[in-house]
Coordinates of C-alpha atoms in Angstrom, one line a residue:
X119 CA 0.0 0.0 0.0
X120 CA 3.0 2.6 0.7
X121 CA 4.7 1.8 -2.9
X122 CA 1.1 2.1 -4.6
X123 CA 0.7 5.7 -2.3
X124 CA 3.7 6.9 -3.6
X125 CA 3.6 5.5 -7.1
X126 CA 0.4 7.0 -7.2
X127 CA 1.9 10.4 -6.5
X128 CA 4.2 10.1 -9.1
X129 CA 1.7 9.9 -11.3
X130 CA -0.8 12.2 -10.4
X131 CA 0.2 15.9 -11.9
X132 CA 0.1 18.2 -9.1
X133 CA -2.7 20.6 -10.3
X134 CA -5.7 17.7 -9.2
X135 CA -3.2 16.5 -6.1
X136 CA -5.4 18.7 -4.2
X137 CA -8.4 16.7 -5.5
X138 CA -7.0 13.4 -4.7
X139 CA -5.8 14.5 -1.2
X140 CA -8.8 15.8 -0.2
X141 CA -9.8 12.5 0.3
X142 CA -7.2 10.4 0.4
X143 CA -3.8 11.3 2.1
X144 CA -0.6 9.7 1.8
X145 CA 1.3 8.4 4.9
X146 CA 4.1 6.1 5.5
X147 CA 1.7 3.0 6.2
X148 CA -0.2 3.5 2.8
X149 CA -3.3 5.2 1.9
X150 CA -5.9 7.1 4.4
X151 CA -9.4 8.5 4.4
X152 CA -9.4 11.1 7.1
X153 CA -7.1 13.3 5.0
X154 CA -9.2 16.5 4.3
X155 CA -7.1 18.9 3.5
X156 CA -5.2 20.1 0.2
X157 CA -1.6 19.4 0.0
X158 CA -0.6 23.0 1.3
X159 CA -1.7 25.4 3.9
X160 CA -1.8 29.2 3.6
X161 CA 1.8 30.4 4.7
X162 CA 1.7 32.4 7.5
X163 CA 4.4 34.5 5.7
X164 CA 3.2 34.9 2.3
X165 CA 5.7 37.3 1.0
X166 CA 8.5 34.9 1.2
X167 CA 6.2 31.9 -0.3
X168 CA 8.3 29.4 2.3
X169 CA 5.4 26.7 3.3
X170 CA 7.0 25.2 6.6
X171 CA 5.6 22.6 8.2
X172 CA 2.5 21.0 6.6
X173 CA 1.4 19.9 10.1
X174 CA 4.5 20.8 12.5
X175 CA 2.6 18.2 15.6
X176 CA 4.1 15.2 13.4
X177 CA 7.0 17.0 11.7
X178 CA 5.6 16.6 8.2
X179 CA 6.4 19.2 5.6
X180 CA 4.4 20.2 3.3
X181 CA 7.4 19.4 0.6
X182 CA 7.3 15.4 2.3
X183 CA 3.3 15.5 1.2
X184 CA 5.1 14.5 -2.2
X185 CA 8.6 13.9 -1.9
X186 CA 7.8 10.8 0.7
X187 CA 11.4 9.4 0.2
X188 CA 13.0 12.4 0.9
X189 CA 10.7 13.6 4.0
X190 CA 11.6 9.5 5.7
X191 CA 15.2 10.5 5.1
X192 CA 15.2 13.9 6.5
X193 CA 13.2 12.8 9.8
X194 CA 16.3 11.3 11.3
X195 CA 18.8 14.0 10.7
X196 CA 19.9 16.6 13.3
X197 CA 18.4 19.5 11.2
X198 CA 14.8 17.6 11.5
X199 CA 15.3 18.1 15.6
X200 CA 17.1 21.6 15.8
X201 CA 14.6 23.9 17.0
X202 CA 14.0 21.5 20.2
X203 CA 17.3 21.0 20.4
X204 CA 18.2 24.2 20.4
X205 CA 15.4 25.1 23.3
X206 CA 16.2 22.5 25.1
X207 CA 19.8 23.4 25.3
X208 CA 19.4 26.0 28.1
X209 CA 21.4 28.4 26.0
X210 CA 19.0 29.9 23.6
X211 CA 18.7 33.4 22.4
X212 CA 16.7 35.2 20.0
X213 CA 19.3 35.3 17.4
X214 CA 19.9 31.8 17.5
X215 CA 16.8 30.8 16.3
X216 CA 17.1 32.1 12.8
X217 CA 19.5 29.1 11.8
X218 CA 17.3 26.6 14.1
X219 CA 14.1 27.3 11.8
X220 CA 12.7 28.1 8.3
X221 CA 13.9 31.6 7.5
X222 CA 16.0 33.7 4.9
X223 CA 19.2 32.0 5.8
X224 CA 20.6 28.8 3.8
X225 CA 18.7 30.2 0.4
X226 CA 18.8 32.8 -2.0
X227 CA 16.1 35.3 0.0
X228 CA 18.1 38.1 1.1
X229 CA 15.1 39.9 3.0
X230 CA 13.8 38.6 6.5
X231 CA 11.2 35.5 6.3
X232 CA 9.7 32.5 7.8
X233 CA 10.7 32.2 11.5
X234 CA 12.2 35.9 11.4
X235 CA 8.7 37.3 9.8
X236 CA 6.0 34.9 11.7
X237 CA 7.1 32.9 15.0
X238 CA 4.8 30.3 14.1
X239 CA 5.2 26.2 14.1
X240 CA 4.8 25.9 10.9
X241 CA 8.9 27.6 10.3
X242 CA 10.2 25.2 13.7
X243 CA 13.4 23.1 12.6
X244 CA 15.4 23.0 9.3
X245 CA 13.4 21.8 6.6
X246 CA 13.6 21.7 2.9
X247 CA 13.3 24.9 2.0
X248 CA 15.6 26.2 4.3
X249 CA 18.2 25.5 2.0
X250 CA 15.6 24.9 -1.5
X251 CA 14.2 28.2 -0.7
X252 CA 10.0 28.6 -1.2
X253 CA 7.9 26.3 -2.7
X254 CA 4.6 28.2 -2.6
X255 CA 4.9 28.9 -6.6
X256 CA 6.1 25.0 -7.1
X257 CA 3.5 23.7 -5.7
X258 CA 0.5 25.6 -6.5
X259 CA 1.2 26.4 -10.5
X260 CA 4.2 23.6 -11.0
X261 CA 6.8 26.3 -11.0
X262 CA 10.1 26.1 -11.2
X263 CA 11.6 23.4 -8.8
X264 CA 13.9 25.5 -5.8
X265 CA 17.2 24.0 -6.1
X266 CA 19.8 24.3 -3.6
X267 CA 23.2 25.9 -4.1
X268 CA 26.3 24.0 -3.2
X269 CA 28.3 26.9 -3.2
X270 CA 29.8 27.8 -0.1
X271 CA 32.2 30.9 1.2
X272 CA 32.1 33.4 4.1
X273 CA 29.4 36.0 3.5
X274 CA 27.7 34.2 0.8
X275 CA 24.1 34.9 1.0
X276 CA 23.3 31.5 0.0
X277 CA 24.2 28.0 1.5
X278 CA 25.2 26.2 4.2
X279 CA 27.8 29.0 5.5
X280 CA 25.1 31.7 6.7
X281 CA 24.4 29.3 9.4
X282 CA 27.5 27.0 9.8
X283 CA 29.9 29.9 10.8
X284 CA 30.9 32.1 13.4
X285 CA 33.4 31.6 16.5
X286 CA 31.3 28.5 17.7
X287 CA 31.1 26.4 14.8
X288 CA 33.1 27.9 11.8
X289 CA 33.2 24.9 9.5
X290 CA 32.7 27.5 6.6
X291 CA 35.0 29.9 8.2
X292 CA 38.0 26.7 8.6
X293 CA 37.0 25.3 4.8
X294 CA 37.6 28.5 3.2
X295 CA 41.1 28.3 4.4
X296 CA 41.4 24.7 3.7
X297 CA 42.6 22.9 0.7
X298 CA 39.3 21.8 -0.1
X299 CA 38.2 25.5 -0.9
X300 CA 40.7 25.6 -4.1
X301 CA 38.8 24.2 -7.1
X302 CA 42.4 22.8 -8.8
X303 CA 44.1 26.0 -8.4
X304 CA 46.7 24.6 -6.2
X305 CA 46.8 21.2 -8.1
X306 CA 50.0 21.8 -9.6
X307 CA 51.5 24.2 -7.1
X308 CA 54.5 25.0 -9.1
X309 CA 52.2 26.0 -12.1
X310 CA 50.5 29.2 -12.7
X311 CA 47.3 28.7 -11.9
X312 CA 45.7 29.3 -14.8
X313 CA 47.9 26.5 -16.1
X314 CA 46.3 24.5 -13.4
X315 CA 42.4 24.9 -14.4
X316 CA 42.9 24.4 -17.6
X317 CA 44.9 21.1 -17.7
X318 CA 43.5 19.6 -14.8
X319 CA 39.7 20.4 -15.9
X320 CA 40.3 19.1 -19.4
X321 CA 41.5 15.8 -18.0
X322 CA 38.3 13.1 -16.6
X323 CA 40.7 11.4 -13.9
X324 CA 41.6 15.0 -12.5
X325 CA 37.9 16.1 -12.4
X326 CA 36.2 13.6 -10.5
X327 CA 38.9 14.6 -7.3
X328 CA 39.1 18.3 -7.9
X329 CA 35.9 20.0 -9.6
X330 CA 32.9 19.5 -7.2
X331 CA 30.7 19.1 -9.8
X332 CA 32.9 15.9 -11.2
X333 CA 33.2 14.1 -7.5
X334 CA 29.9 14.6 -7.3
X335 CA 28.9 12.4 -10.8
X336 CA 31.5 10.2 -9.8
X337 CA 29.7 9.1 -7.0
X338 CA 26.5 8.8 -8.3
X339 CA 24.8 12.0 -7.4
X340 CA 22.0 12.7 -10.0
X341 CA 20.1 15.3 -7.8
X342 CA 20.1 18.3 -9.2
X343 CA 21.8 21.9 -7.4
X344 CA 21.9 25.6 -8.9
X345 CA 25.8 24.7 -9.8
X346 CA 25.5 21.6 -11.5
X347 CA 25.9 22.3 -15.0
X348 CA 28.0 25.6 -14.2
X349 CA 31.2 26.1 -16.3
X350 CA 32.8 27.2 -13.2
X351 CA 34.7 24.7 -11.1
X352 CA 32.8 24.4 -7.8
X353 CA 35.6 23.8 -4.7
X354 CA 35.1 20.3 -2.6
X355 CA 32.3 22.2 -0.8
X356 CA 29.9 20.9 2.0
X357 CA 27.3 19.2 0.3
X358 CA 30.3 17.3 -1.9
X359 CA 31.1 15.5 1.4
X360 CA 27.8 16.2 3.5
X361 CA 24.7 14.4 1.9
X362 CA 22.0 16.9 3.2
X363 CA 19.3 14.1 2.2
X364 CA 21.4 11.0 3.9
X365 CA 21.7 10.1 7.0
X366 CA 23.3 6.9 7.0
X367 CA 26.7 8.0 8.0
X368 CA 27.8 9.6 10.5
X369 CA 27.5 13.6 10.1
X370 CA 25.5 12.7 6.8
X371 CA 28.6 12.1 4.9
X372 CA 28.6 10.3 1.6
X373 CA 30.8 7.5 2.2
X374 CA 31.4 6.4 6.2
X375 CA 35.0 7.6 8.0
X376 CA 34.4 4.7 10.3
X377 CA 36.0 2.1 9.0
X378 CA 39.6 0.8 8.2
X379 CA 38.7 0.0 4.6
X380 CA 40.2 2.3 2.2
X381 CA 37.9 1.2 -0.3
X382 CA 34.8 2.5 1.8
X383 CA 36.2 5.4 3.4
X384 CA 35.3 8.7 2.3
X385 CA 38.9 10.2 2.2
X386 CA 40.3 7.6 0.5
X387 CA 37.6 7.8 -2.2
X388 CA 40.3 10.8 -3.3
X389 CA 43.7 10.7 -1.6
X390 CA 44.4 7.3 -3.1
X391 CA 46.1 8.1 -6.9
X392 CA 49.5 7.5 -7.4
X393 CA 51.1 5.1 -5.5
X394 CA 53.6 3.6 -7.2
X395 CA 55.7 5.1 -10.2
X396 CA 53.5 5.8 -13.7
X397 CA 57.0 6.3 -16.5
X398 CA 54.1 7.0 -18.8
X399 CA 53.2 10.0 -17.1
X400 CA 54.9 12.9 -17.0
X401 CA 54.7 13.7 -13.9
X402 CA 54.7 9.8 -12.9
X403 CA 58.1 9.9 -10.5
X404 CA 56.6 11.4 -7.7
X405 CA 53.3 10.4 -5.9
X406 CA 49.5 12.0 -6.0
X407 CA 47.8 11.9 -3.2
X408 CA 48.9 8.3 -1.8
X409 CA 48.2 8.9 1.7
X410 CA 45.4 5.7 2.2
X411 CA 47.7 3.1 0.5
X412 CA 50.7 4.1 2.5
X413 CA 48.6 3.7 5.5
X414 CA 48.0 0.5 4.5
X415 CA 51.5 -0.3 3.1
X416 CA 51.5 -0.3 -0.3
X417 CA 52.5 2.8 -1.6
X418 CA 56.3 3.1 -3.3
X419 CA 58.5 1.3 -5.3
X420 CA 59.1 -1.7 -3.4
X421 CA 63.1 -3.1 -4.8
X422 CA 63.0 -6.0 -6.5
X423 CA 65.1 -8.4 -4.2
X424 CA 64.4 -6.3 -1.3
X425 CA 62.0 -8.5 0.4
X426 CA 59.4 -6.4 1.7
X427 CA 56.1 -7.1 0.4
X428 CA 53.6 -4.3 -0.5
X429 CA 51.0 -4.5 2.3
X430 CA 53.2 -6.2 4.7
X431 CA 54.4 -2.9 6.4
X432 CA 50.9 -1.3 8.0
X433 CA 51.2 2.0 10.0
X434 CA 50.1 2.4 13.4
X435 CA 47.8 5.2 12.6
X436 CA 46.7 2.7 9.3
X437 CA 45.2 0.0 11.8
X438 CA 42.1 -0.8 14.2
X439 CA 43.9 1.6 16.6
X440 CA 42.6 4.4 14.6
X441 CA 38.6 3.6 13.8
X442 CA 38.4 6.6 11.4
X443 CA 41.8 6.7 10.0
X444 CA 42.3 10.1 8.0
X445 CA 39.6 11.9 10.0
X446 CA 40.8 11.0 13.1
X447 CA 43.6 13.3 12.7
X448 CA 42.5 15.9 10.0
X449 CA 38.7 16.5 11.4
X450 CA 40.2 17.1 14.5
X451 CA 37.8 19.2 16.8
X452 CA 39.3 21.2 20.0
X453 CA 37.9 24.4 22.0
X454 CA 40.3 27.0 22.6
X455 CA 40.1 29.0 25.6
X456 CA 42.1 31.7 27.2
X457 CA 45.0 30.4 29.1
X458 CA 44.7 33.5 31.2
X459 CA 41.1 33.5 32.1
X460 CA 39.6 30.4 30.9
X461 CA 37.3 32.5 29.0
X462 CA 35.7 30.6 25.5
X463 CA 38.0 31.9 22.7
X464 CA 37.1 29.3 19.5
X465 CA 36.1 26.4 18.7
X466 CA 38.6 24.7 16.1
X467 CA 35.9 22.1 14.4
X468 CA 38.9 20.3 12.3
X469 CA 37.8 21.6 8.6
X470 CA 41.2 23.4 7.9
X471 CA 41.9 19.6 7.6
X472 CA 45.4 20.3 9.3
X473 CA 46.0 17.5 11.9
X474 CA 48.7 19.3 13.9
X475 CA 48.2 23.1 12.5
X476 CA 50.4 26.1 13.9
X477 CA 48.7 28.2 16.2
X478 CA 48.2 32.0 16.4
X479 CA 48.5 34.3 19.3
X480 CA 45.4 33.2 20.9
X481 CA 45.8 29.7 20.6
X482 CA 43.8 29.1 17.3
X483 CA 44.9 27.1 14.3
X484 CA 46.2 28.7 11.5
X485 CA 45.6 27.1 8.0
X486 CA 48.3 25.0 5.8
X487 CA 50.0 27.9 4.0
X488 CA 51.4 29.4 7.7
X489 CA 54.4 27.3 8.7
X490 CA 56.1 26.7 11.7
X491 CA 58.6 24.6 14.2
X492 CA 57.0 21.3 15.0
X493 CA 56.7 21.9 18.9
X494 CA 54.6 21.6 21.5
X495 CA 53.9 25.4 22.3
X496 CA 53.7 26.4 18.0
X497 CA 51.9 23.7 16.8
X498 CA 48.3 21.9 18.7
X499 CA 48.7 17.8 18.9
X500 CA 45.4 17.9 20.5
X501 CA 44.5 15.2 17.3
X502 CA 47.0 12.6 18.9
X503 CA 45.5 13.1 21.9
X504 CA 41.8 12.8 21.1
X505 CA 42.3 9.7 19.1
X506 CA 43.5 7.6 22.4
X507 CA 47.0 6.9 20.6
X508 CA 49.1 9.4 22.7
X509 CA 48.9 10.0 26.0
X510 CA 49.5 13.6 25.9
X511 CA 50.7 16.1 23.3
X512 CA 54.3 15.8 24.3
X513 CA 54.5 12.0 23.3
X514 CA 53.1 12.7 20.1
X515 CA 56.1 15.5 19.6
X516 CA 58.4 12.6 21.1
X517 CA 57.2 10.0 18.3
X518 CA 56.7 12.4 15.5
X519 CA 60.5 13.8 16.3
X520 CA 62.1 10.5 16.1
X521 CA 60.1 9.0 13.3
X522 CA 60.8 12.4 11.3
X523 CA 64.9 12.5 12.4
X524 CA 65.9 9.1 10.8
X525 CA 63.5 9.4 7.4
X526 CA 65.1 12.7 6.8
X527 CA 68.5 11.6 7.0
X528 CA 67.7 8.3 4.8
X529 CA 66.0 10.7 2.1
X530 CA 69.1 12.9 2.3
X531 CA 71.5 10.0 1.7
X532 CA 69.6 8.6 -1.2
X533 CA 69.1 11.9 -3.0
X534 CA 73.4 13.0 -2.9
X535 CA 73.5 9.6 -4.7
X536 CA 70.4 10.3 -7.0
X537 CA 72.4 13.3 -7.5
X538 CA 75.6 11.3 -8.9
X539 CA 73.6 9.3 -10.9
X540 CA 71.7 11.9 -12.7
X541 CA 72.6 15.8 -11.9
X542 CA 69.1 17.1 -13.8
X543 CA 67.6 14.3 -11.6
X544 CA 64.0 14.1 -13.1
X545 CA 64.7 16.7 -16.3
X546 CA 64.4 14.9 -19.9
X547 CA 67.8 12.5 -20.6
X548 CA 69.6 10.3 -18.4
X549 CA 69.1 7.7 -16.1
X550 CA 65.8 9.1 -15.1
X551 CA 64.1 10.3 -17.7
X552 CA 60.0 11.0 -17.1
X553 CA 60.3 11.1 -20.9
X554 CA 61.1 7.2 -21.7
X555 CA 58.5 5.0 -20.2
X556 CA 60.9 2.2 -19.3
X557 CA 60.9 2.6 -15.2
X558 CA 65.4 2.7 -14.3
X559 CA 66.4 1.6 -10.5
X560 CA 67.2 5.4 -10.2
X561 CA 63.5 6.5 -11.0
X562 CA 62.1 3.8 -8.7
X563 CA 64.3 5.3 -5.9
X564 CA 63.7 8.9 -6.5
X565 CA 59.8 8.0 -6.6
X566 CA 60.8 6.7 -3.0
X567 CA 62.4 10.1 -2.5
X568 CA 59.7 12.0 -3.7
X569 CA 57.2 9.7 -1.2
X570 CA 59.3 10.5 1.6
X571 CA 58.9 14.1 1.8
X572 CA 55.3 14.2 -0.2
X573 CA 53.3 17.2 0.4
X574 CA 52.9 20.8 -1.1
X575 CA 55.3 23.9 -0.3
X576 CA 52.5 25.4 -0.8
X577 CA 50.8 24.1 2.1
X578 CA 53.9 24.3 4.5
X579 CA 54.2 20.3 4.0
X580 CA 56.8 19.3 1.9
X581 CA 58.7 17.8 4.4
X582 CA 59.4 14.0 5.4
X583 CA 56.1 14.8 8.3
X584 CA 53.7 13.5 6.4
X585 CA 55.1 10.1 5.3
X586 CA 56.8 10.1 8.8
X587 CA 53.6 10.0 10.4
X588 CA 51.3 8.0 7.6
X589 CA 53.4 5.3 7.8
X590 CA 57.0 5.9 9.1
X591 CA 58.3 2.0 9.4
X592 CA 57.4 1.7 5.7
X593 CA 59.4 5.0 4.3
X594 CA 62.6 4.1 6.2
X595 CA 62.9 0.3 5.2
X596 CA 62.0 1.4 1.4
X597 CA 64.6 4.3 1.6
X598 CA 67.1 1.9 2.8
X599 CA 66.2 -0.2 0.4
X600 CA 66.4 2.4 -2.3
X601 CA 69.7 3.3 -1.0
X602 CA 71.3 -0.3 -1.7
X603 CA 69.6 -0.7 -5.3
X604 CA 71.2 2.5 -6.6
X605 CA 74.4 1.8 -5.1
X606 CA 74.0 -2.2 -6.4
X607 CA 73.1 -0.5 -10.2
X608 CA 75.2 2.2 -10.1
X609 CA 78.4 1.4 -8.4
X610 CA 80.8 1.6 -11.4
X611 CA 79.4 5.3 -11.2
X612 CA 79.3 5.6 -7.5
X613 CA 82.4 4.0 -6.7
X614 CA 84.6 3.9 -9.6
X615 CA 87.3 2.6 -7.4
X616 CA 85.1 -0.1 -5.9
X617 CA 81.6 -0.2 -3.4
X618 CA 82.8 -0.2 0.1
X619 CA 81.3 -3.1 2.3
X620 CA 77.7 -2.3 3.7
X621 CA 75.5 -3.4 6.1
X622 CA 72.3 -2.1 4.1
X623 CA 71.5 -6.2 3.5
X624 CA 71.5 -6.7 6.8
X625 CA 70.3 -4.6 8.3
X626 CA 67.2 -5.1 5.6
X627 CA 66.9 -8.5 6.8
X628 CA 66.4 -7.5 10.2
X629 CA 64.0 -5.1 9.9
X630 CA 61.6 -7.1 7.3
X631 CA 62.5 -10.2 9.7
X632 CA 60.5 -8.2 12.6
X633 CA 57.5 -7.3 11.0
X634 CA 55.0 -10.7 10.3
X635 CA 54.0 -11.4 6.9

């Protein structure tokens, strides 16, 4: 009976929906009798033409009185609840409730309405048209449909940041600052970034990772947004993550961040490209966003005759240890509060995506392109401390130090020999040459290199911290490793008067003989 209801209402146009309803109603059980009203109300604001609540004592809007699928979905997310939860919190005042019910904020109406025009039930909670906008002319004449806007910035008039902002909760305020906020303008950092739009939008693999729009078809999105069909590149905004329709998983993301599987997880959907050396690519000697595999242990060139095995090397952070893997470190949230006083300062919600950012004066994080020295009073390690792998911040700095202190000085002692080998190192000609698409020992190794201190000047990352802490056991046998190939491939370059006796093959053994297989 509820599939015939709602095929029913497919089917029906909406112009003699009012007929049918008046004596038959549409609930989640089927089909009704006592149903004697039309499928809208008068709006208690009719200058904004926002509808609210069809019958606010059941939480039914007067979008769900077609849209059945999406009104089931929407009952069990946080924004179906917010106006209780917001009066129940003990801390509400009246300019709180303007993002806690149906008004001018989250759409394109840029003059008070709803809530902030008629405190009446009908605008309680967050419903459709907060974000849709009104839907009096949509469903009285079949107008236009109100599509949402995925676009997201401070100040935008429009969206999810005229409520998700301010000192309390500035995701939109964090995001703008964040990678995420750069449709492919930093893809290529070393490019102009003109260069960088146009190569990486005319090329499928780059768009479905760095135009909105793309990662949205490539996971199966068909609903339909103001941006959709824009020629302008839409940032990895909000509702590219967020699914405001889903509640599935956790925070209404798209794909869950609980879970160890790479394939599943939503970061990983992404920051899994190039993990091993591509000669066919130009730019196929140094890694694009690898981070998930060499979590897992299978990111690099792994020596032939080395004896490690790709996947046999799994990083602490990379296991059971950490439920949400890349989120439990980047999505860090922390409250800052004034050492002095104790006073509320910020709270940090984790969407500058930095997992140990630098901090300013006051104690808040500063976004990727400000540097600093990796310490306990510049930089917060509240992440390794929330997650339940660090006891306090300065055992964090203690592992991070050492992990970072012998990959650097590996990394340095295979590039002076990458050096020898080939002084233009990566440019066209030589023993590594991106140009010819047969893969030398000394590419393999300087893709190794290049693993080692992956990251973005750009972002204040290019430094052996990232791999150190992804997965540091795995960078420091493969660099050894790398170390005695070039020197087994190249010795009559290296030493022309003969290789001096190593331990490199021991020492090898012993660390591959310590970790199971």
């Amino acid at each position: 009976m509820k599939a015939l209801c709602r095929s029913t209402l497919r089917l029906v146009p909406l112009m003699a929906l009012g007929v049918l309803l008046v004596g038959l109603g549409c609930t989640e059980d089927g089909l009704v009798e006592d149903f004697d009203r039309g499928p809208f109300n008068p709006p208690p604001d009719p200058a904004s033409g926002l509808l609210g609540y069809f019958d606010p004592d059941v939480r039914a809007t007067t979008c769900g009185n077609c849209h059945l699928d999406l009104q089931g979905s929407w009952e069990v997310t946080a924004h179906a609840g917010a106006f209780d939860g917001l009066v129940n919190s003990g801390f509400a005042q009246d300019f709180c409730f303007g993002c806690h019910t149906v008004t001018e904020l989250g759409n394109a109406i840029d003059t008070p309405a709803g809530w902030n025009v008629a405190q009446d039930p009908v605008f309680e909670d967050v419903q459709c048209e907060s974000c849709h906008g009104p839907g009096a002319d949509h469903v009285a004449s079949r107008g236009s449909r109100p599509l949402a806007s995925a676009a997201v910035e401070p100040g935008l008039t429009n969206g999810c940041g005229e409520c998700h902002q301010d000192a309390h909760h500035p995701f939109v305020e964090e995001w703008s600052q964040s990678p995420h906020a750069e449709p492919f303008g930093l893809f290529f950092p070393q490019d102009p970034p003109e260069t960088c739009v146009s190569c990486a939008a005319a090329d499928p693999s780059c768009v479905r990772c760095h135009r909105g729009q793309g990662v949205l078809e490539s996971w199966g999105e068909t609903a339909d947004y103001v941006e959709k069909f824009d020629a302008e590149h839409l940032p990895i905004t909000c509702a590219v993550c967020h699914d405001p329709h889903d509640p599935a998983n956790t925070a209404q993301l798209r794909f869950s961040v609980e879970t160890n599987s790479i394939e599943d997880h939503l970061c990983a959907q992404c920051h899994n490209r190039r993990n091993a050396p591509d000669p066919t690519s130009s730019r196929g000697l140094a890694p694009h966003a690898p981070e998930s595999e060499l979590l897992i242990g299978v990111a690099g060139w792994f020596p032939p005759g080395s004896g490690i095995n790709p996947g046999q090397i799994v990083g602490t952070h990379g296991t059971e240890r950490n439920p949400t893997l890349c989120a439990q470190c980047h999505v860090a949230a922390f409250e800052v509060t004034d050492p002095a006083t104790g006073d509320f300062v910020f709270n940090a919600t984790g969407h500058l995506f930095r997992p140990i950012p630098c901090l300013d004066a006051e104690g808040k994080p500063l976004p990727f392109v400000n540097d600093c020295e990796i310490s306990t009073t510049a930089r917060s390690f509240a992440s390794c401390v929330l997650s339940g792998c660090h006891v306090n911040e300065g055992a964090a700095f203690s592992a991070i130090s050492n992990a970072t202190t012998r990959v650097q000085r590996w990394a340095d002692s295979l590039l002076v020999l990458l050096e020898v080998v080939d002084p233009t190192l990566d440019a066209a000609g030589g023993e590594i040459d991106p140009t010819n698409p047969t893969l030398t020992v000394a590419e393999g190794a300087l893709f190794n290199y290049n693993l080692a201190i992956h990251g973005s000047e750009a972002f204040g990352t290019n430094t052996v911290v990232g791999s150190s802490v992804h997965n540091s056991l795995l960078v420091f046998t493969l660099l050894i490793a790398s170390v005695d190939a070039v020197e087994a491939e190249y010795a009559a370059i290296l030493f022309p008067t003969g290789r001096p006796a190593s331990d490199l093959k021991a020492r090898l053994r012993d660390l591959i003989g310590r970790v199971p297989r």
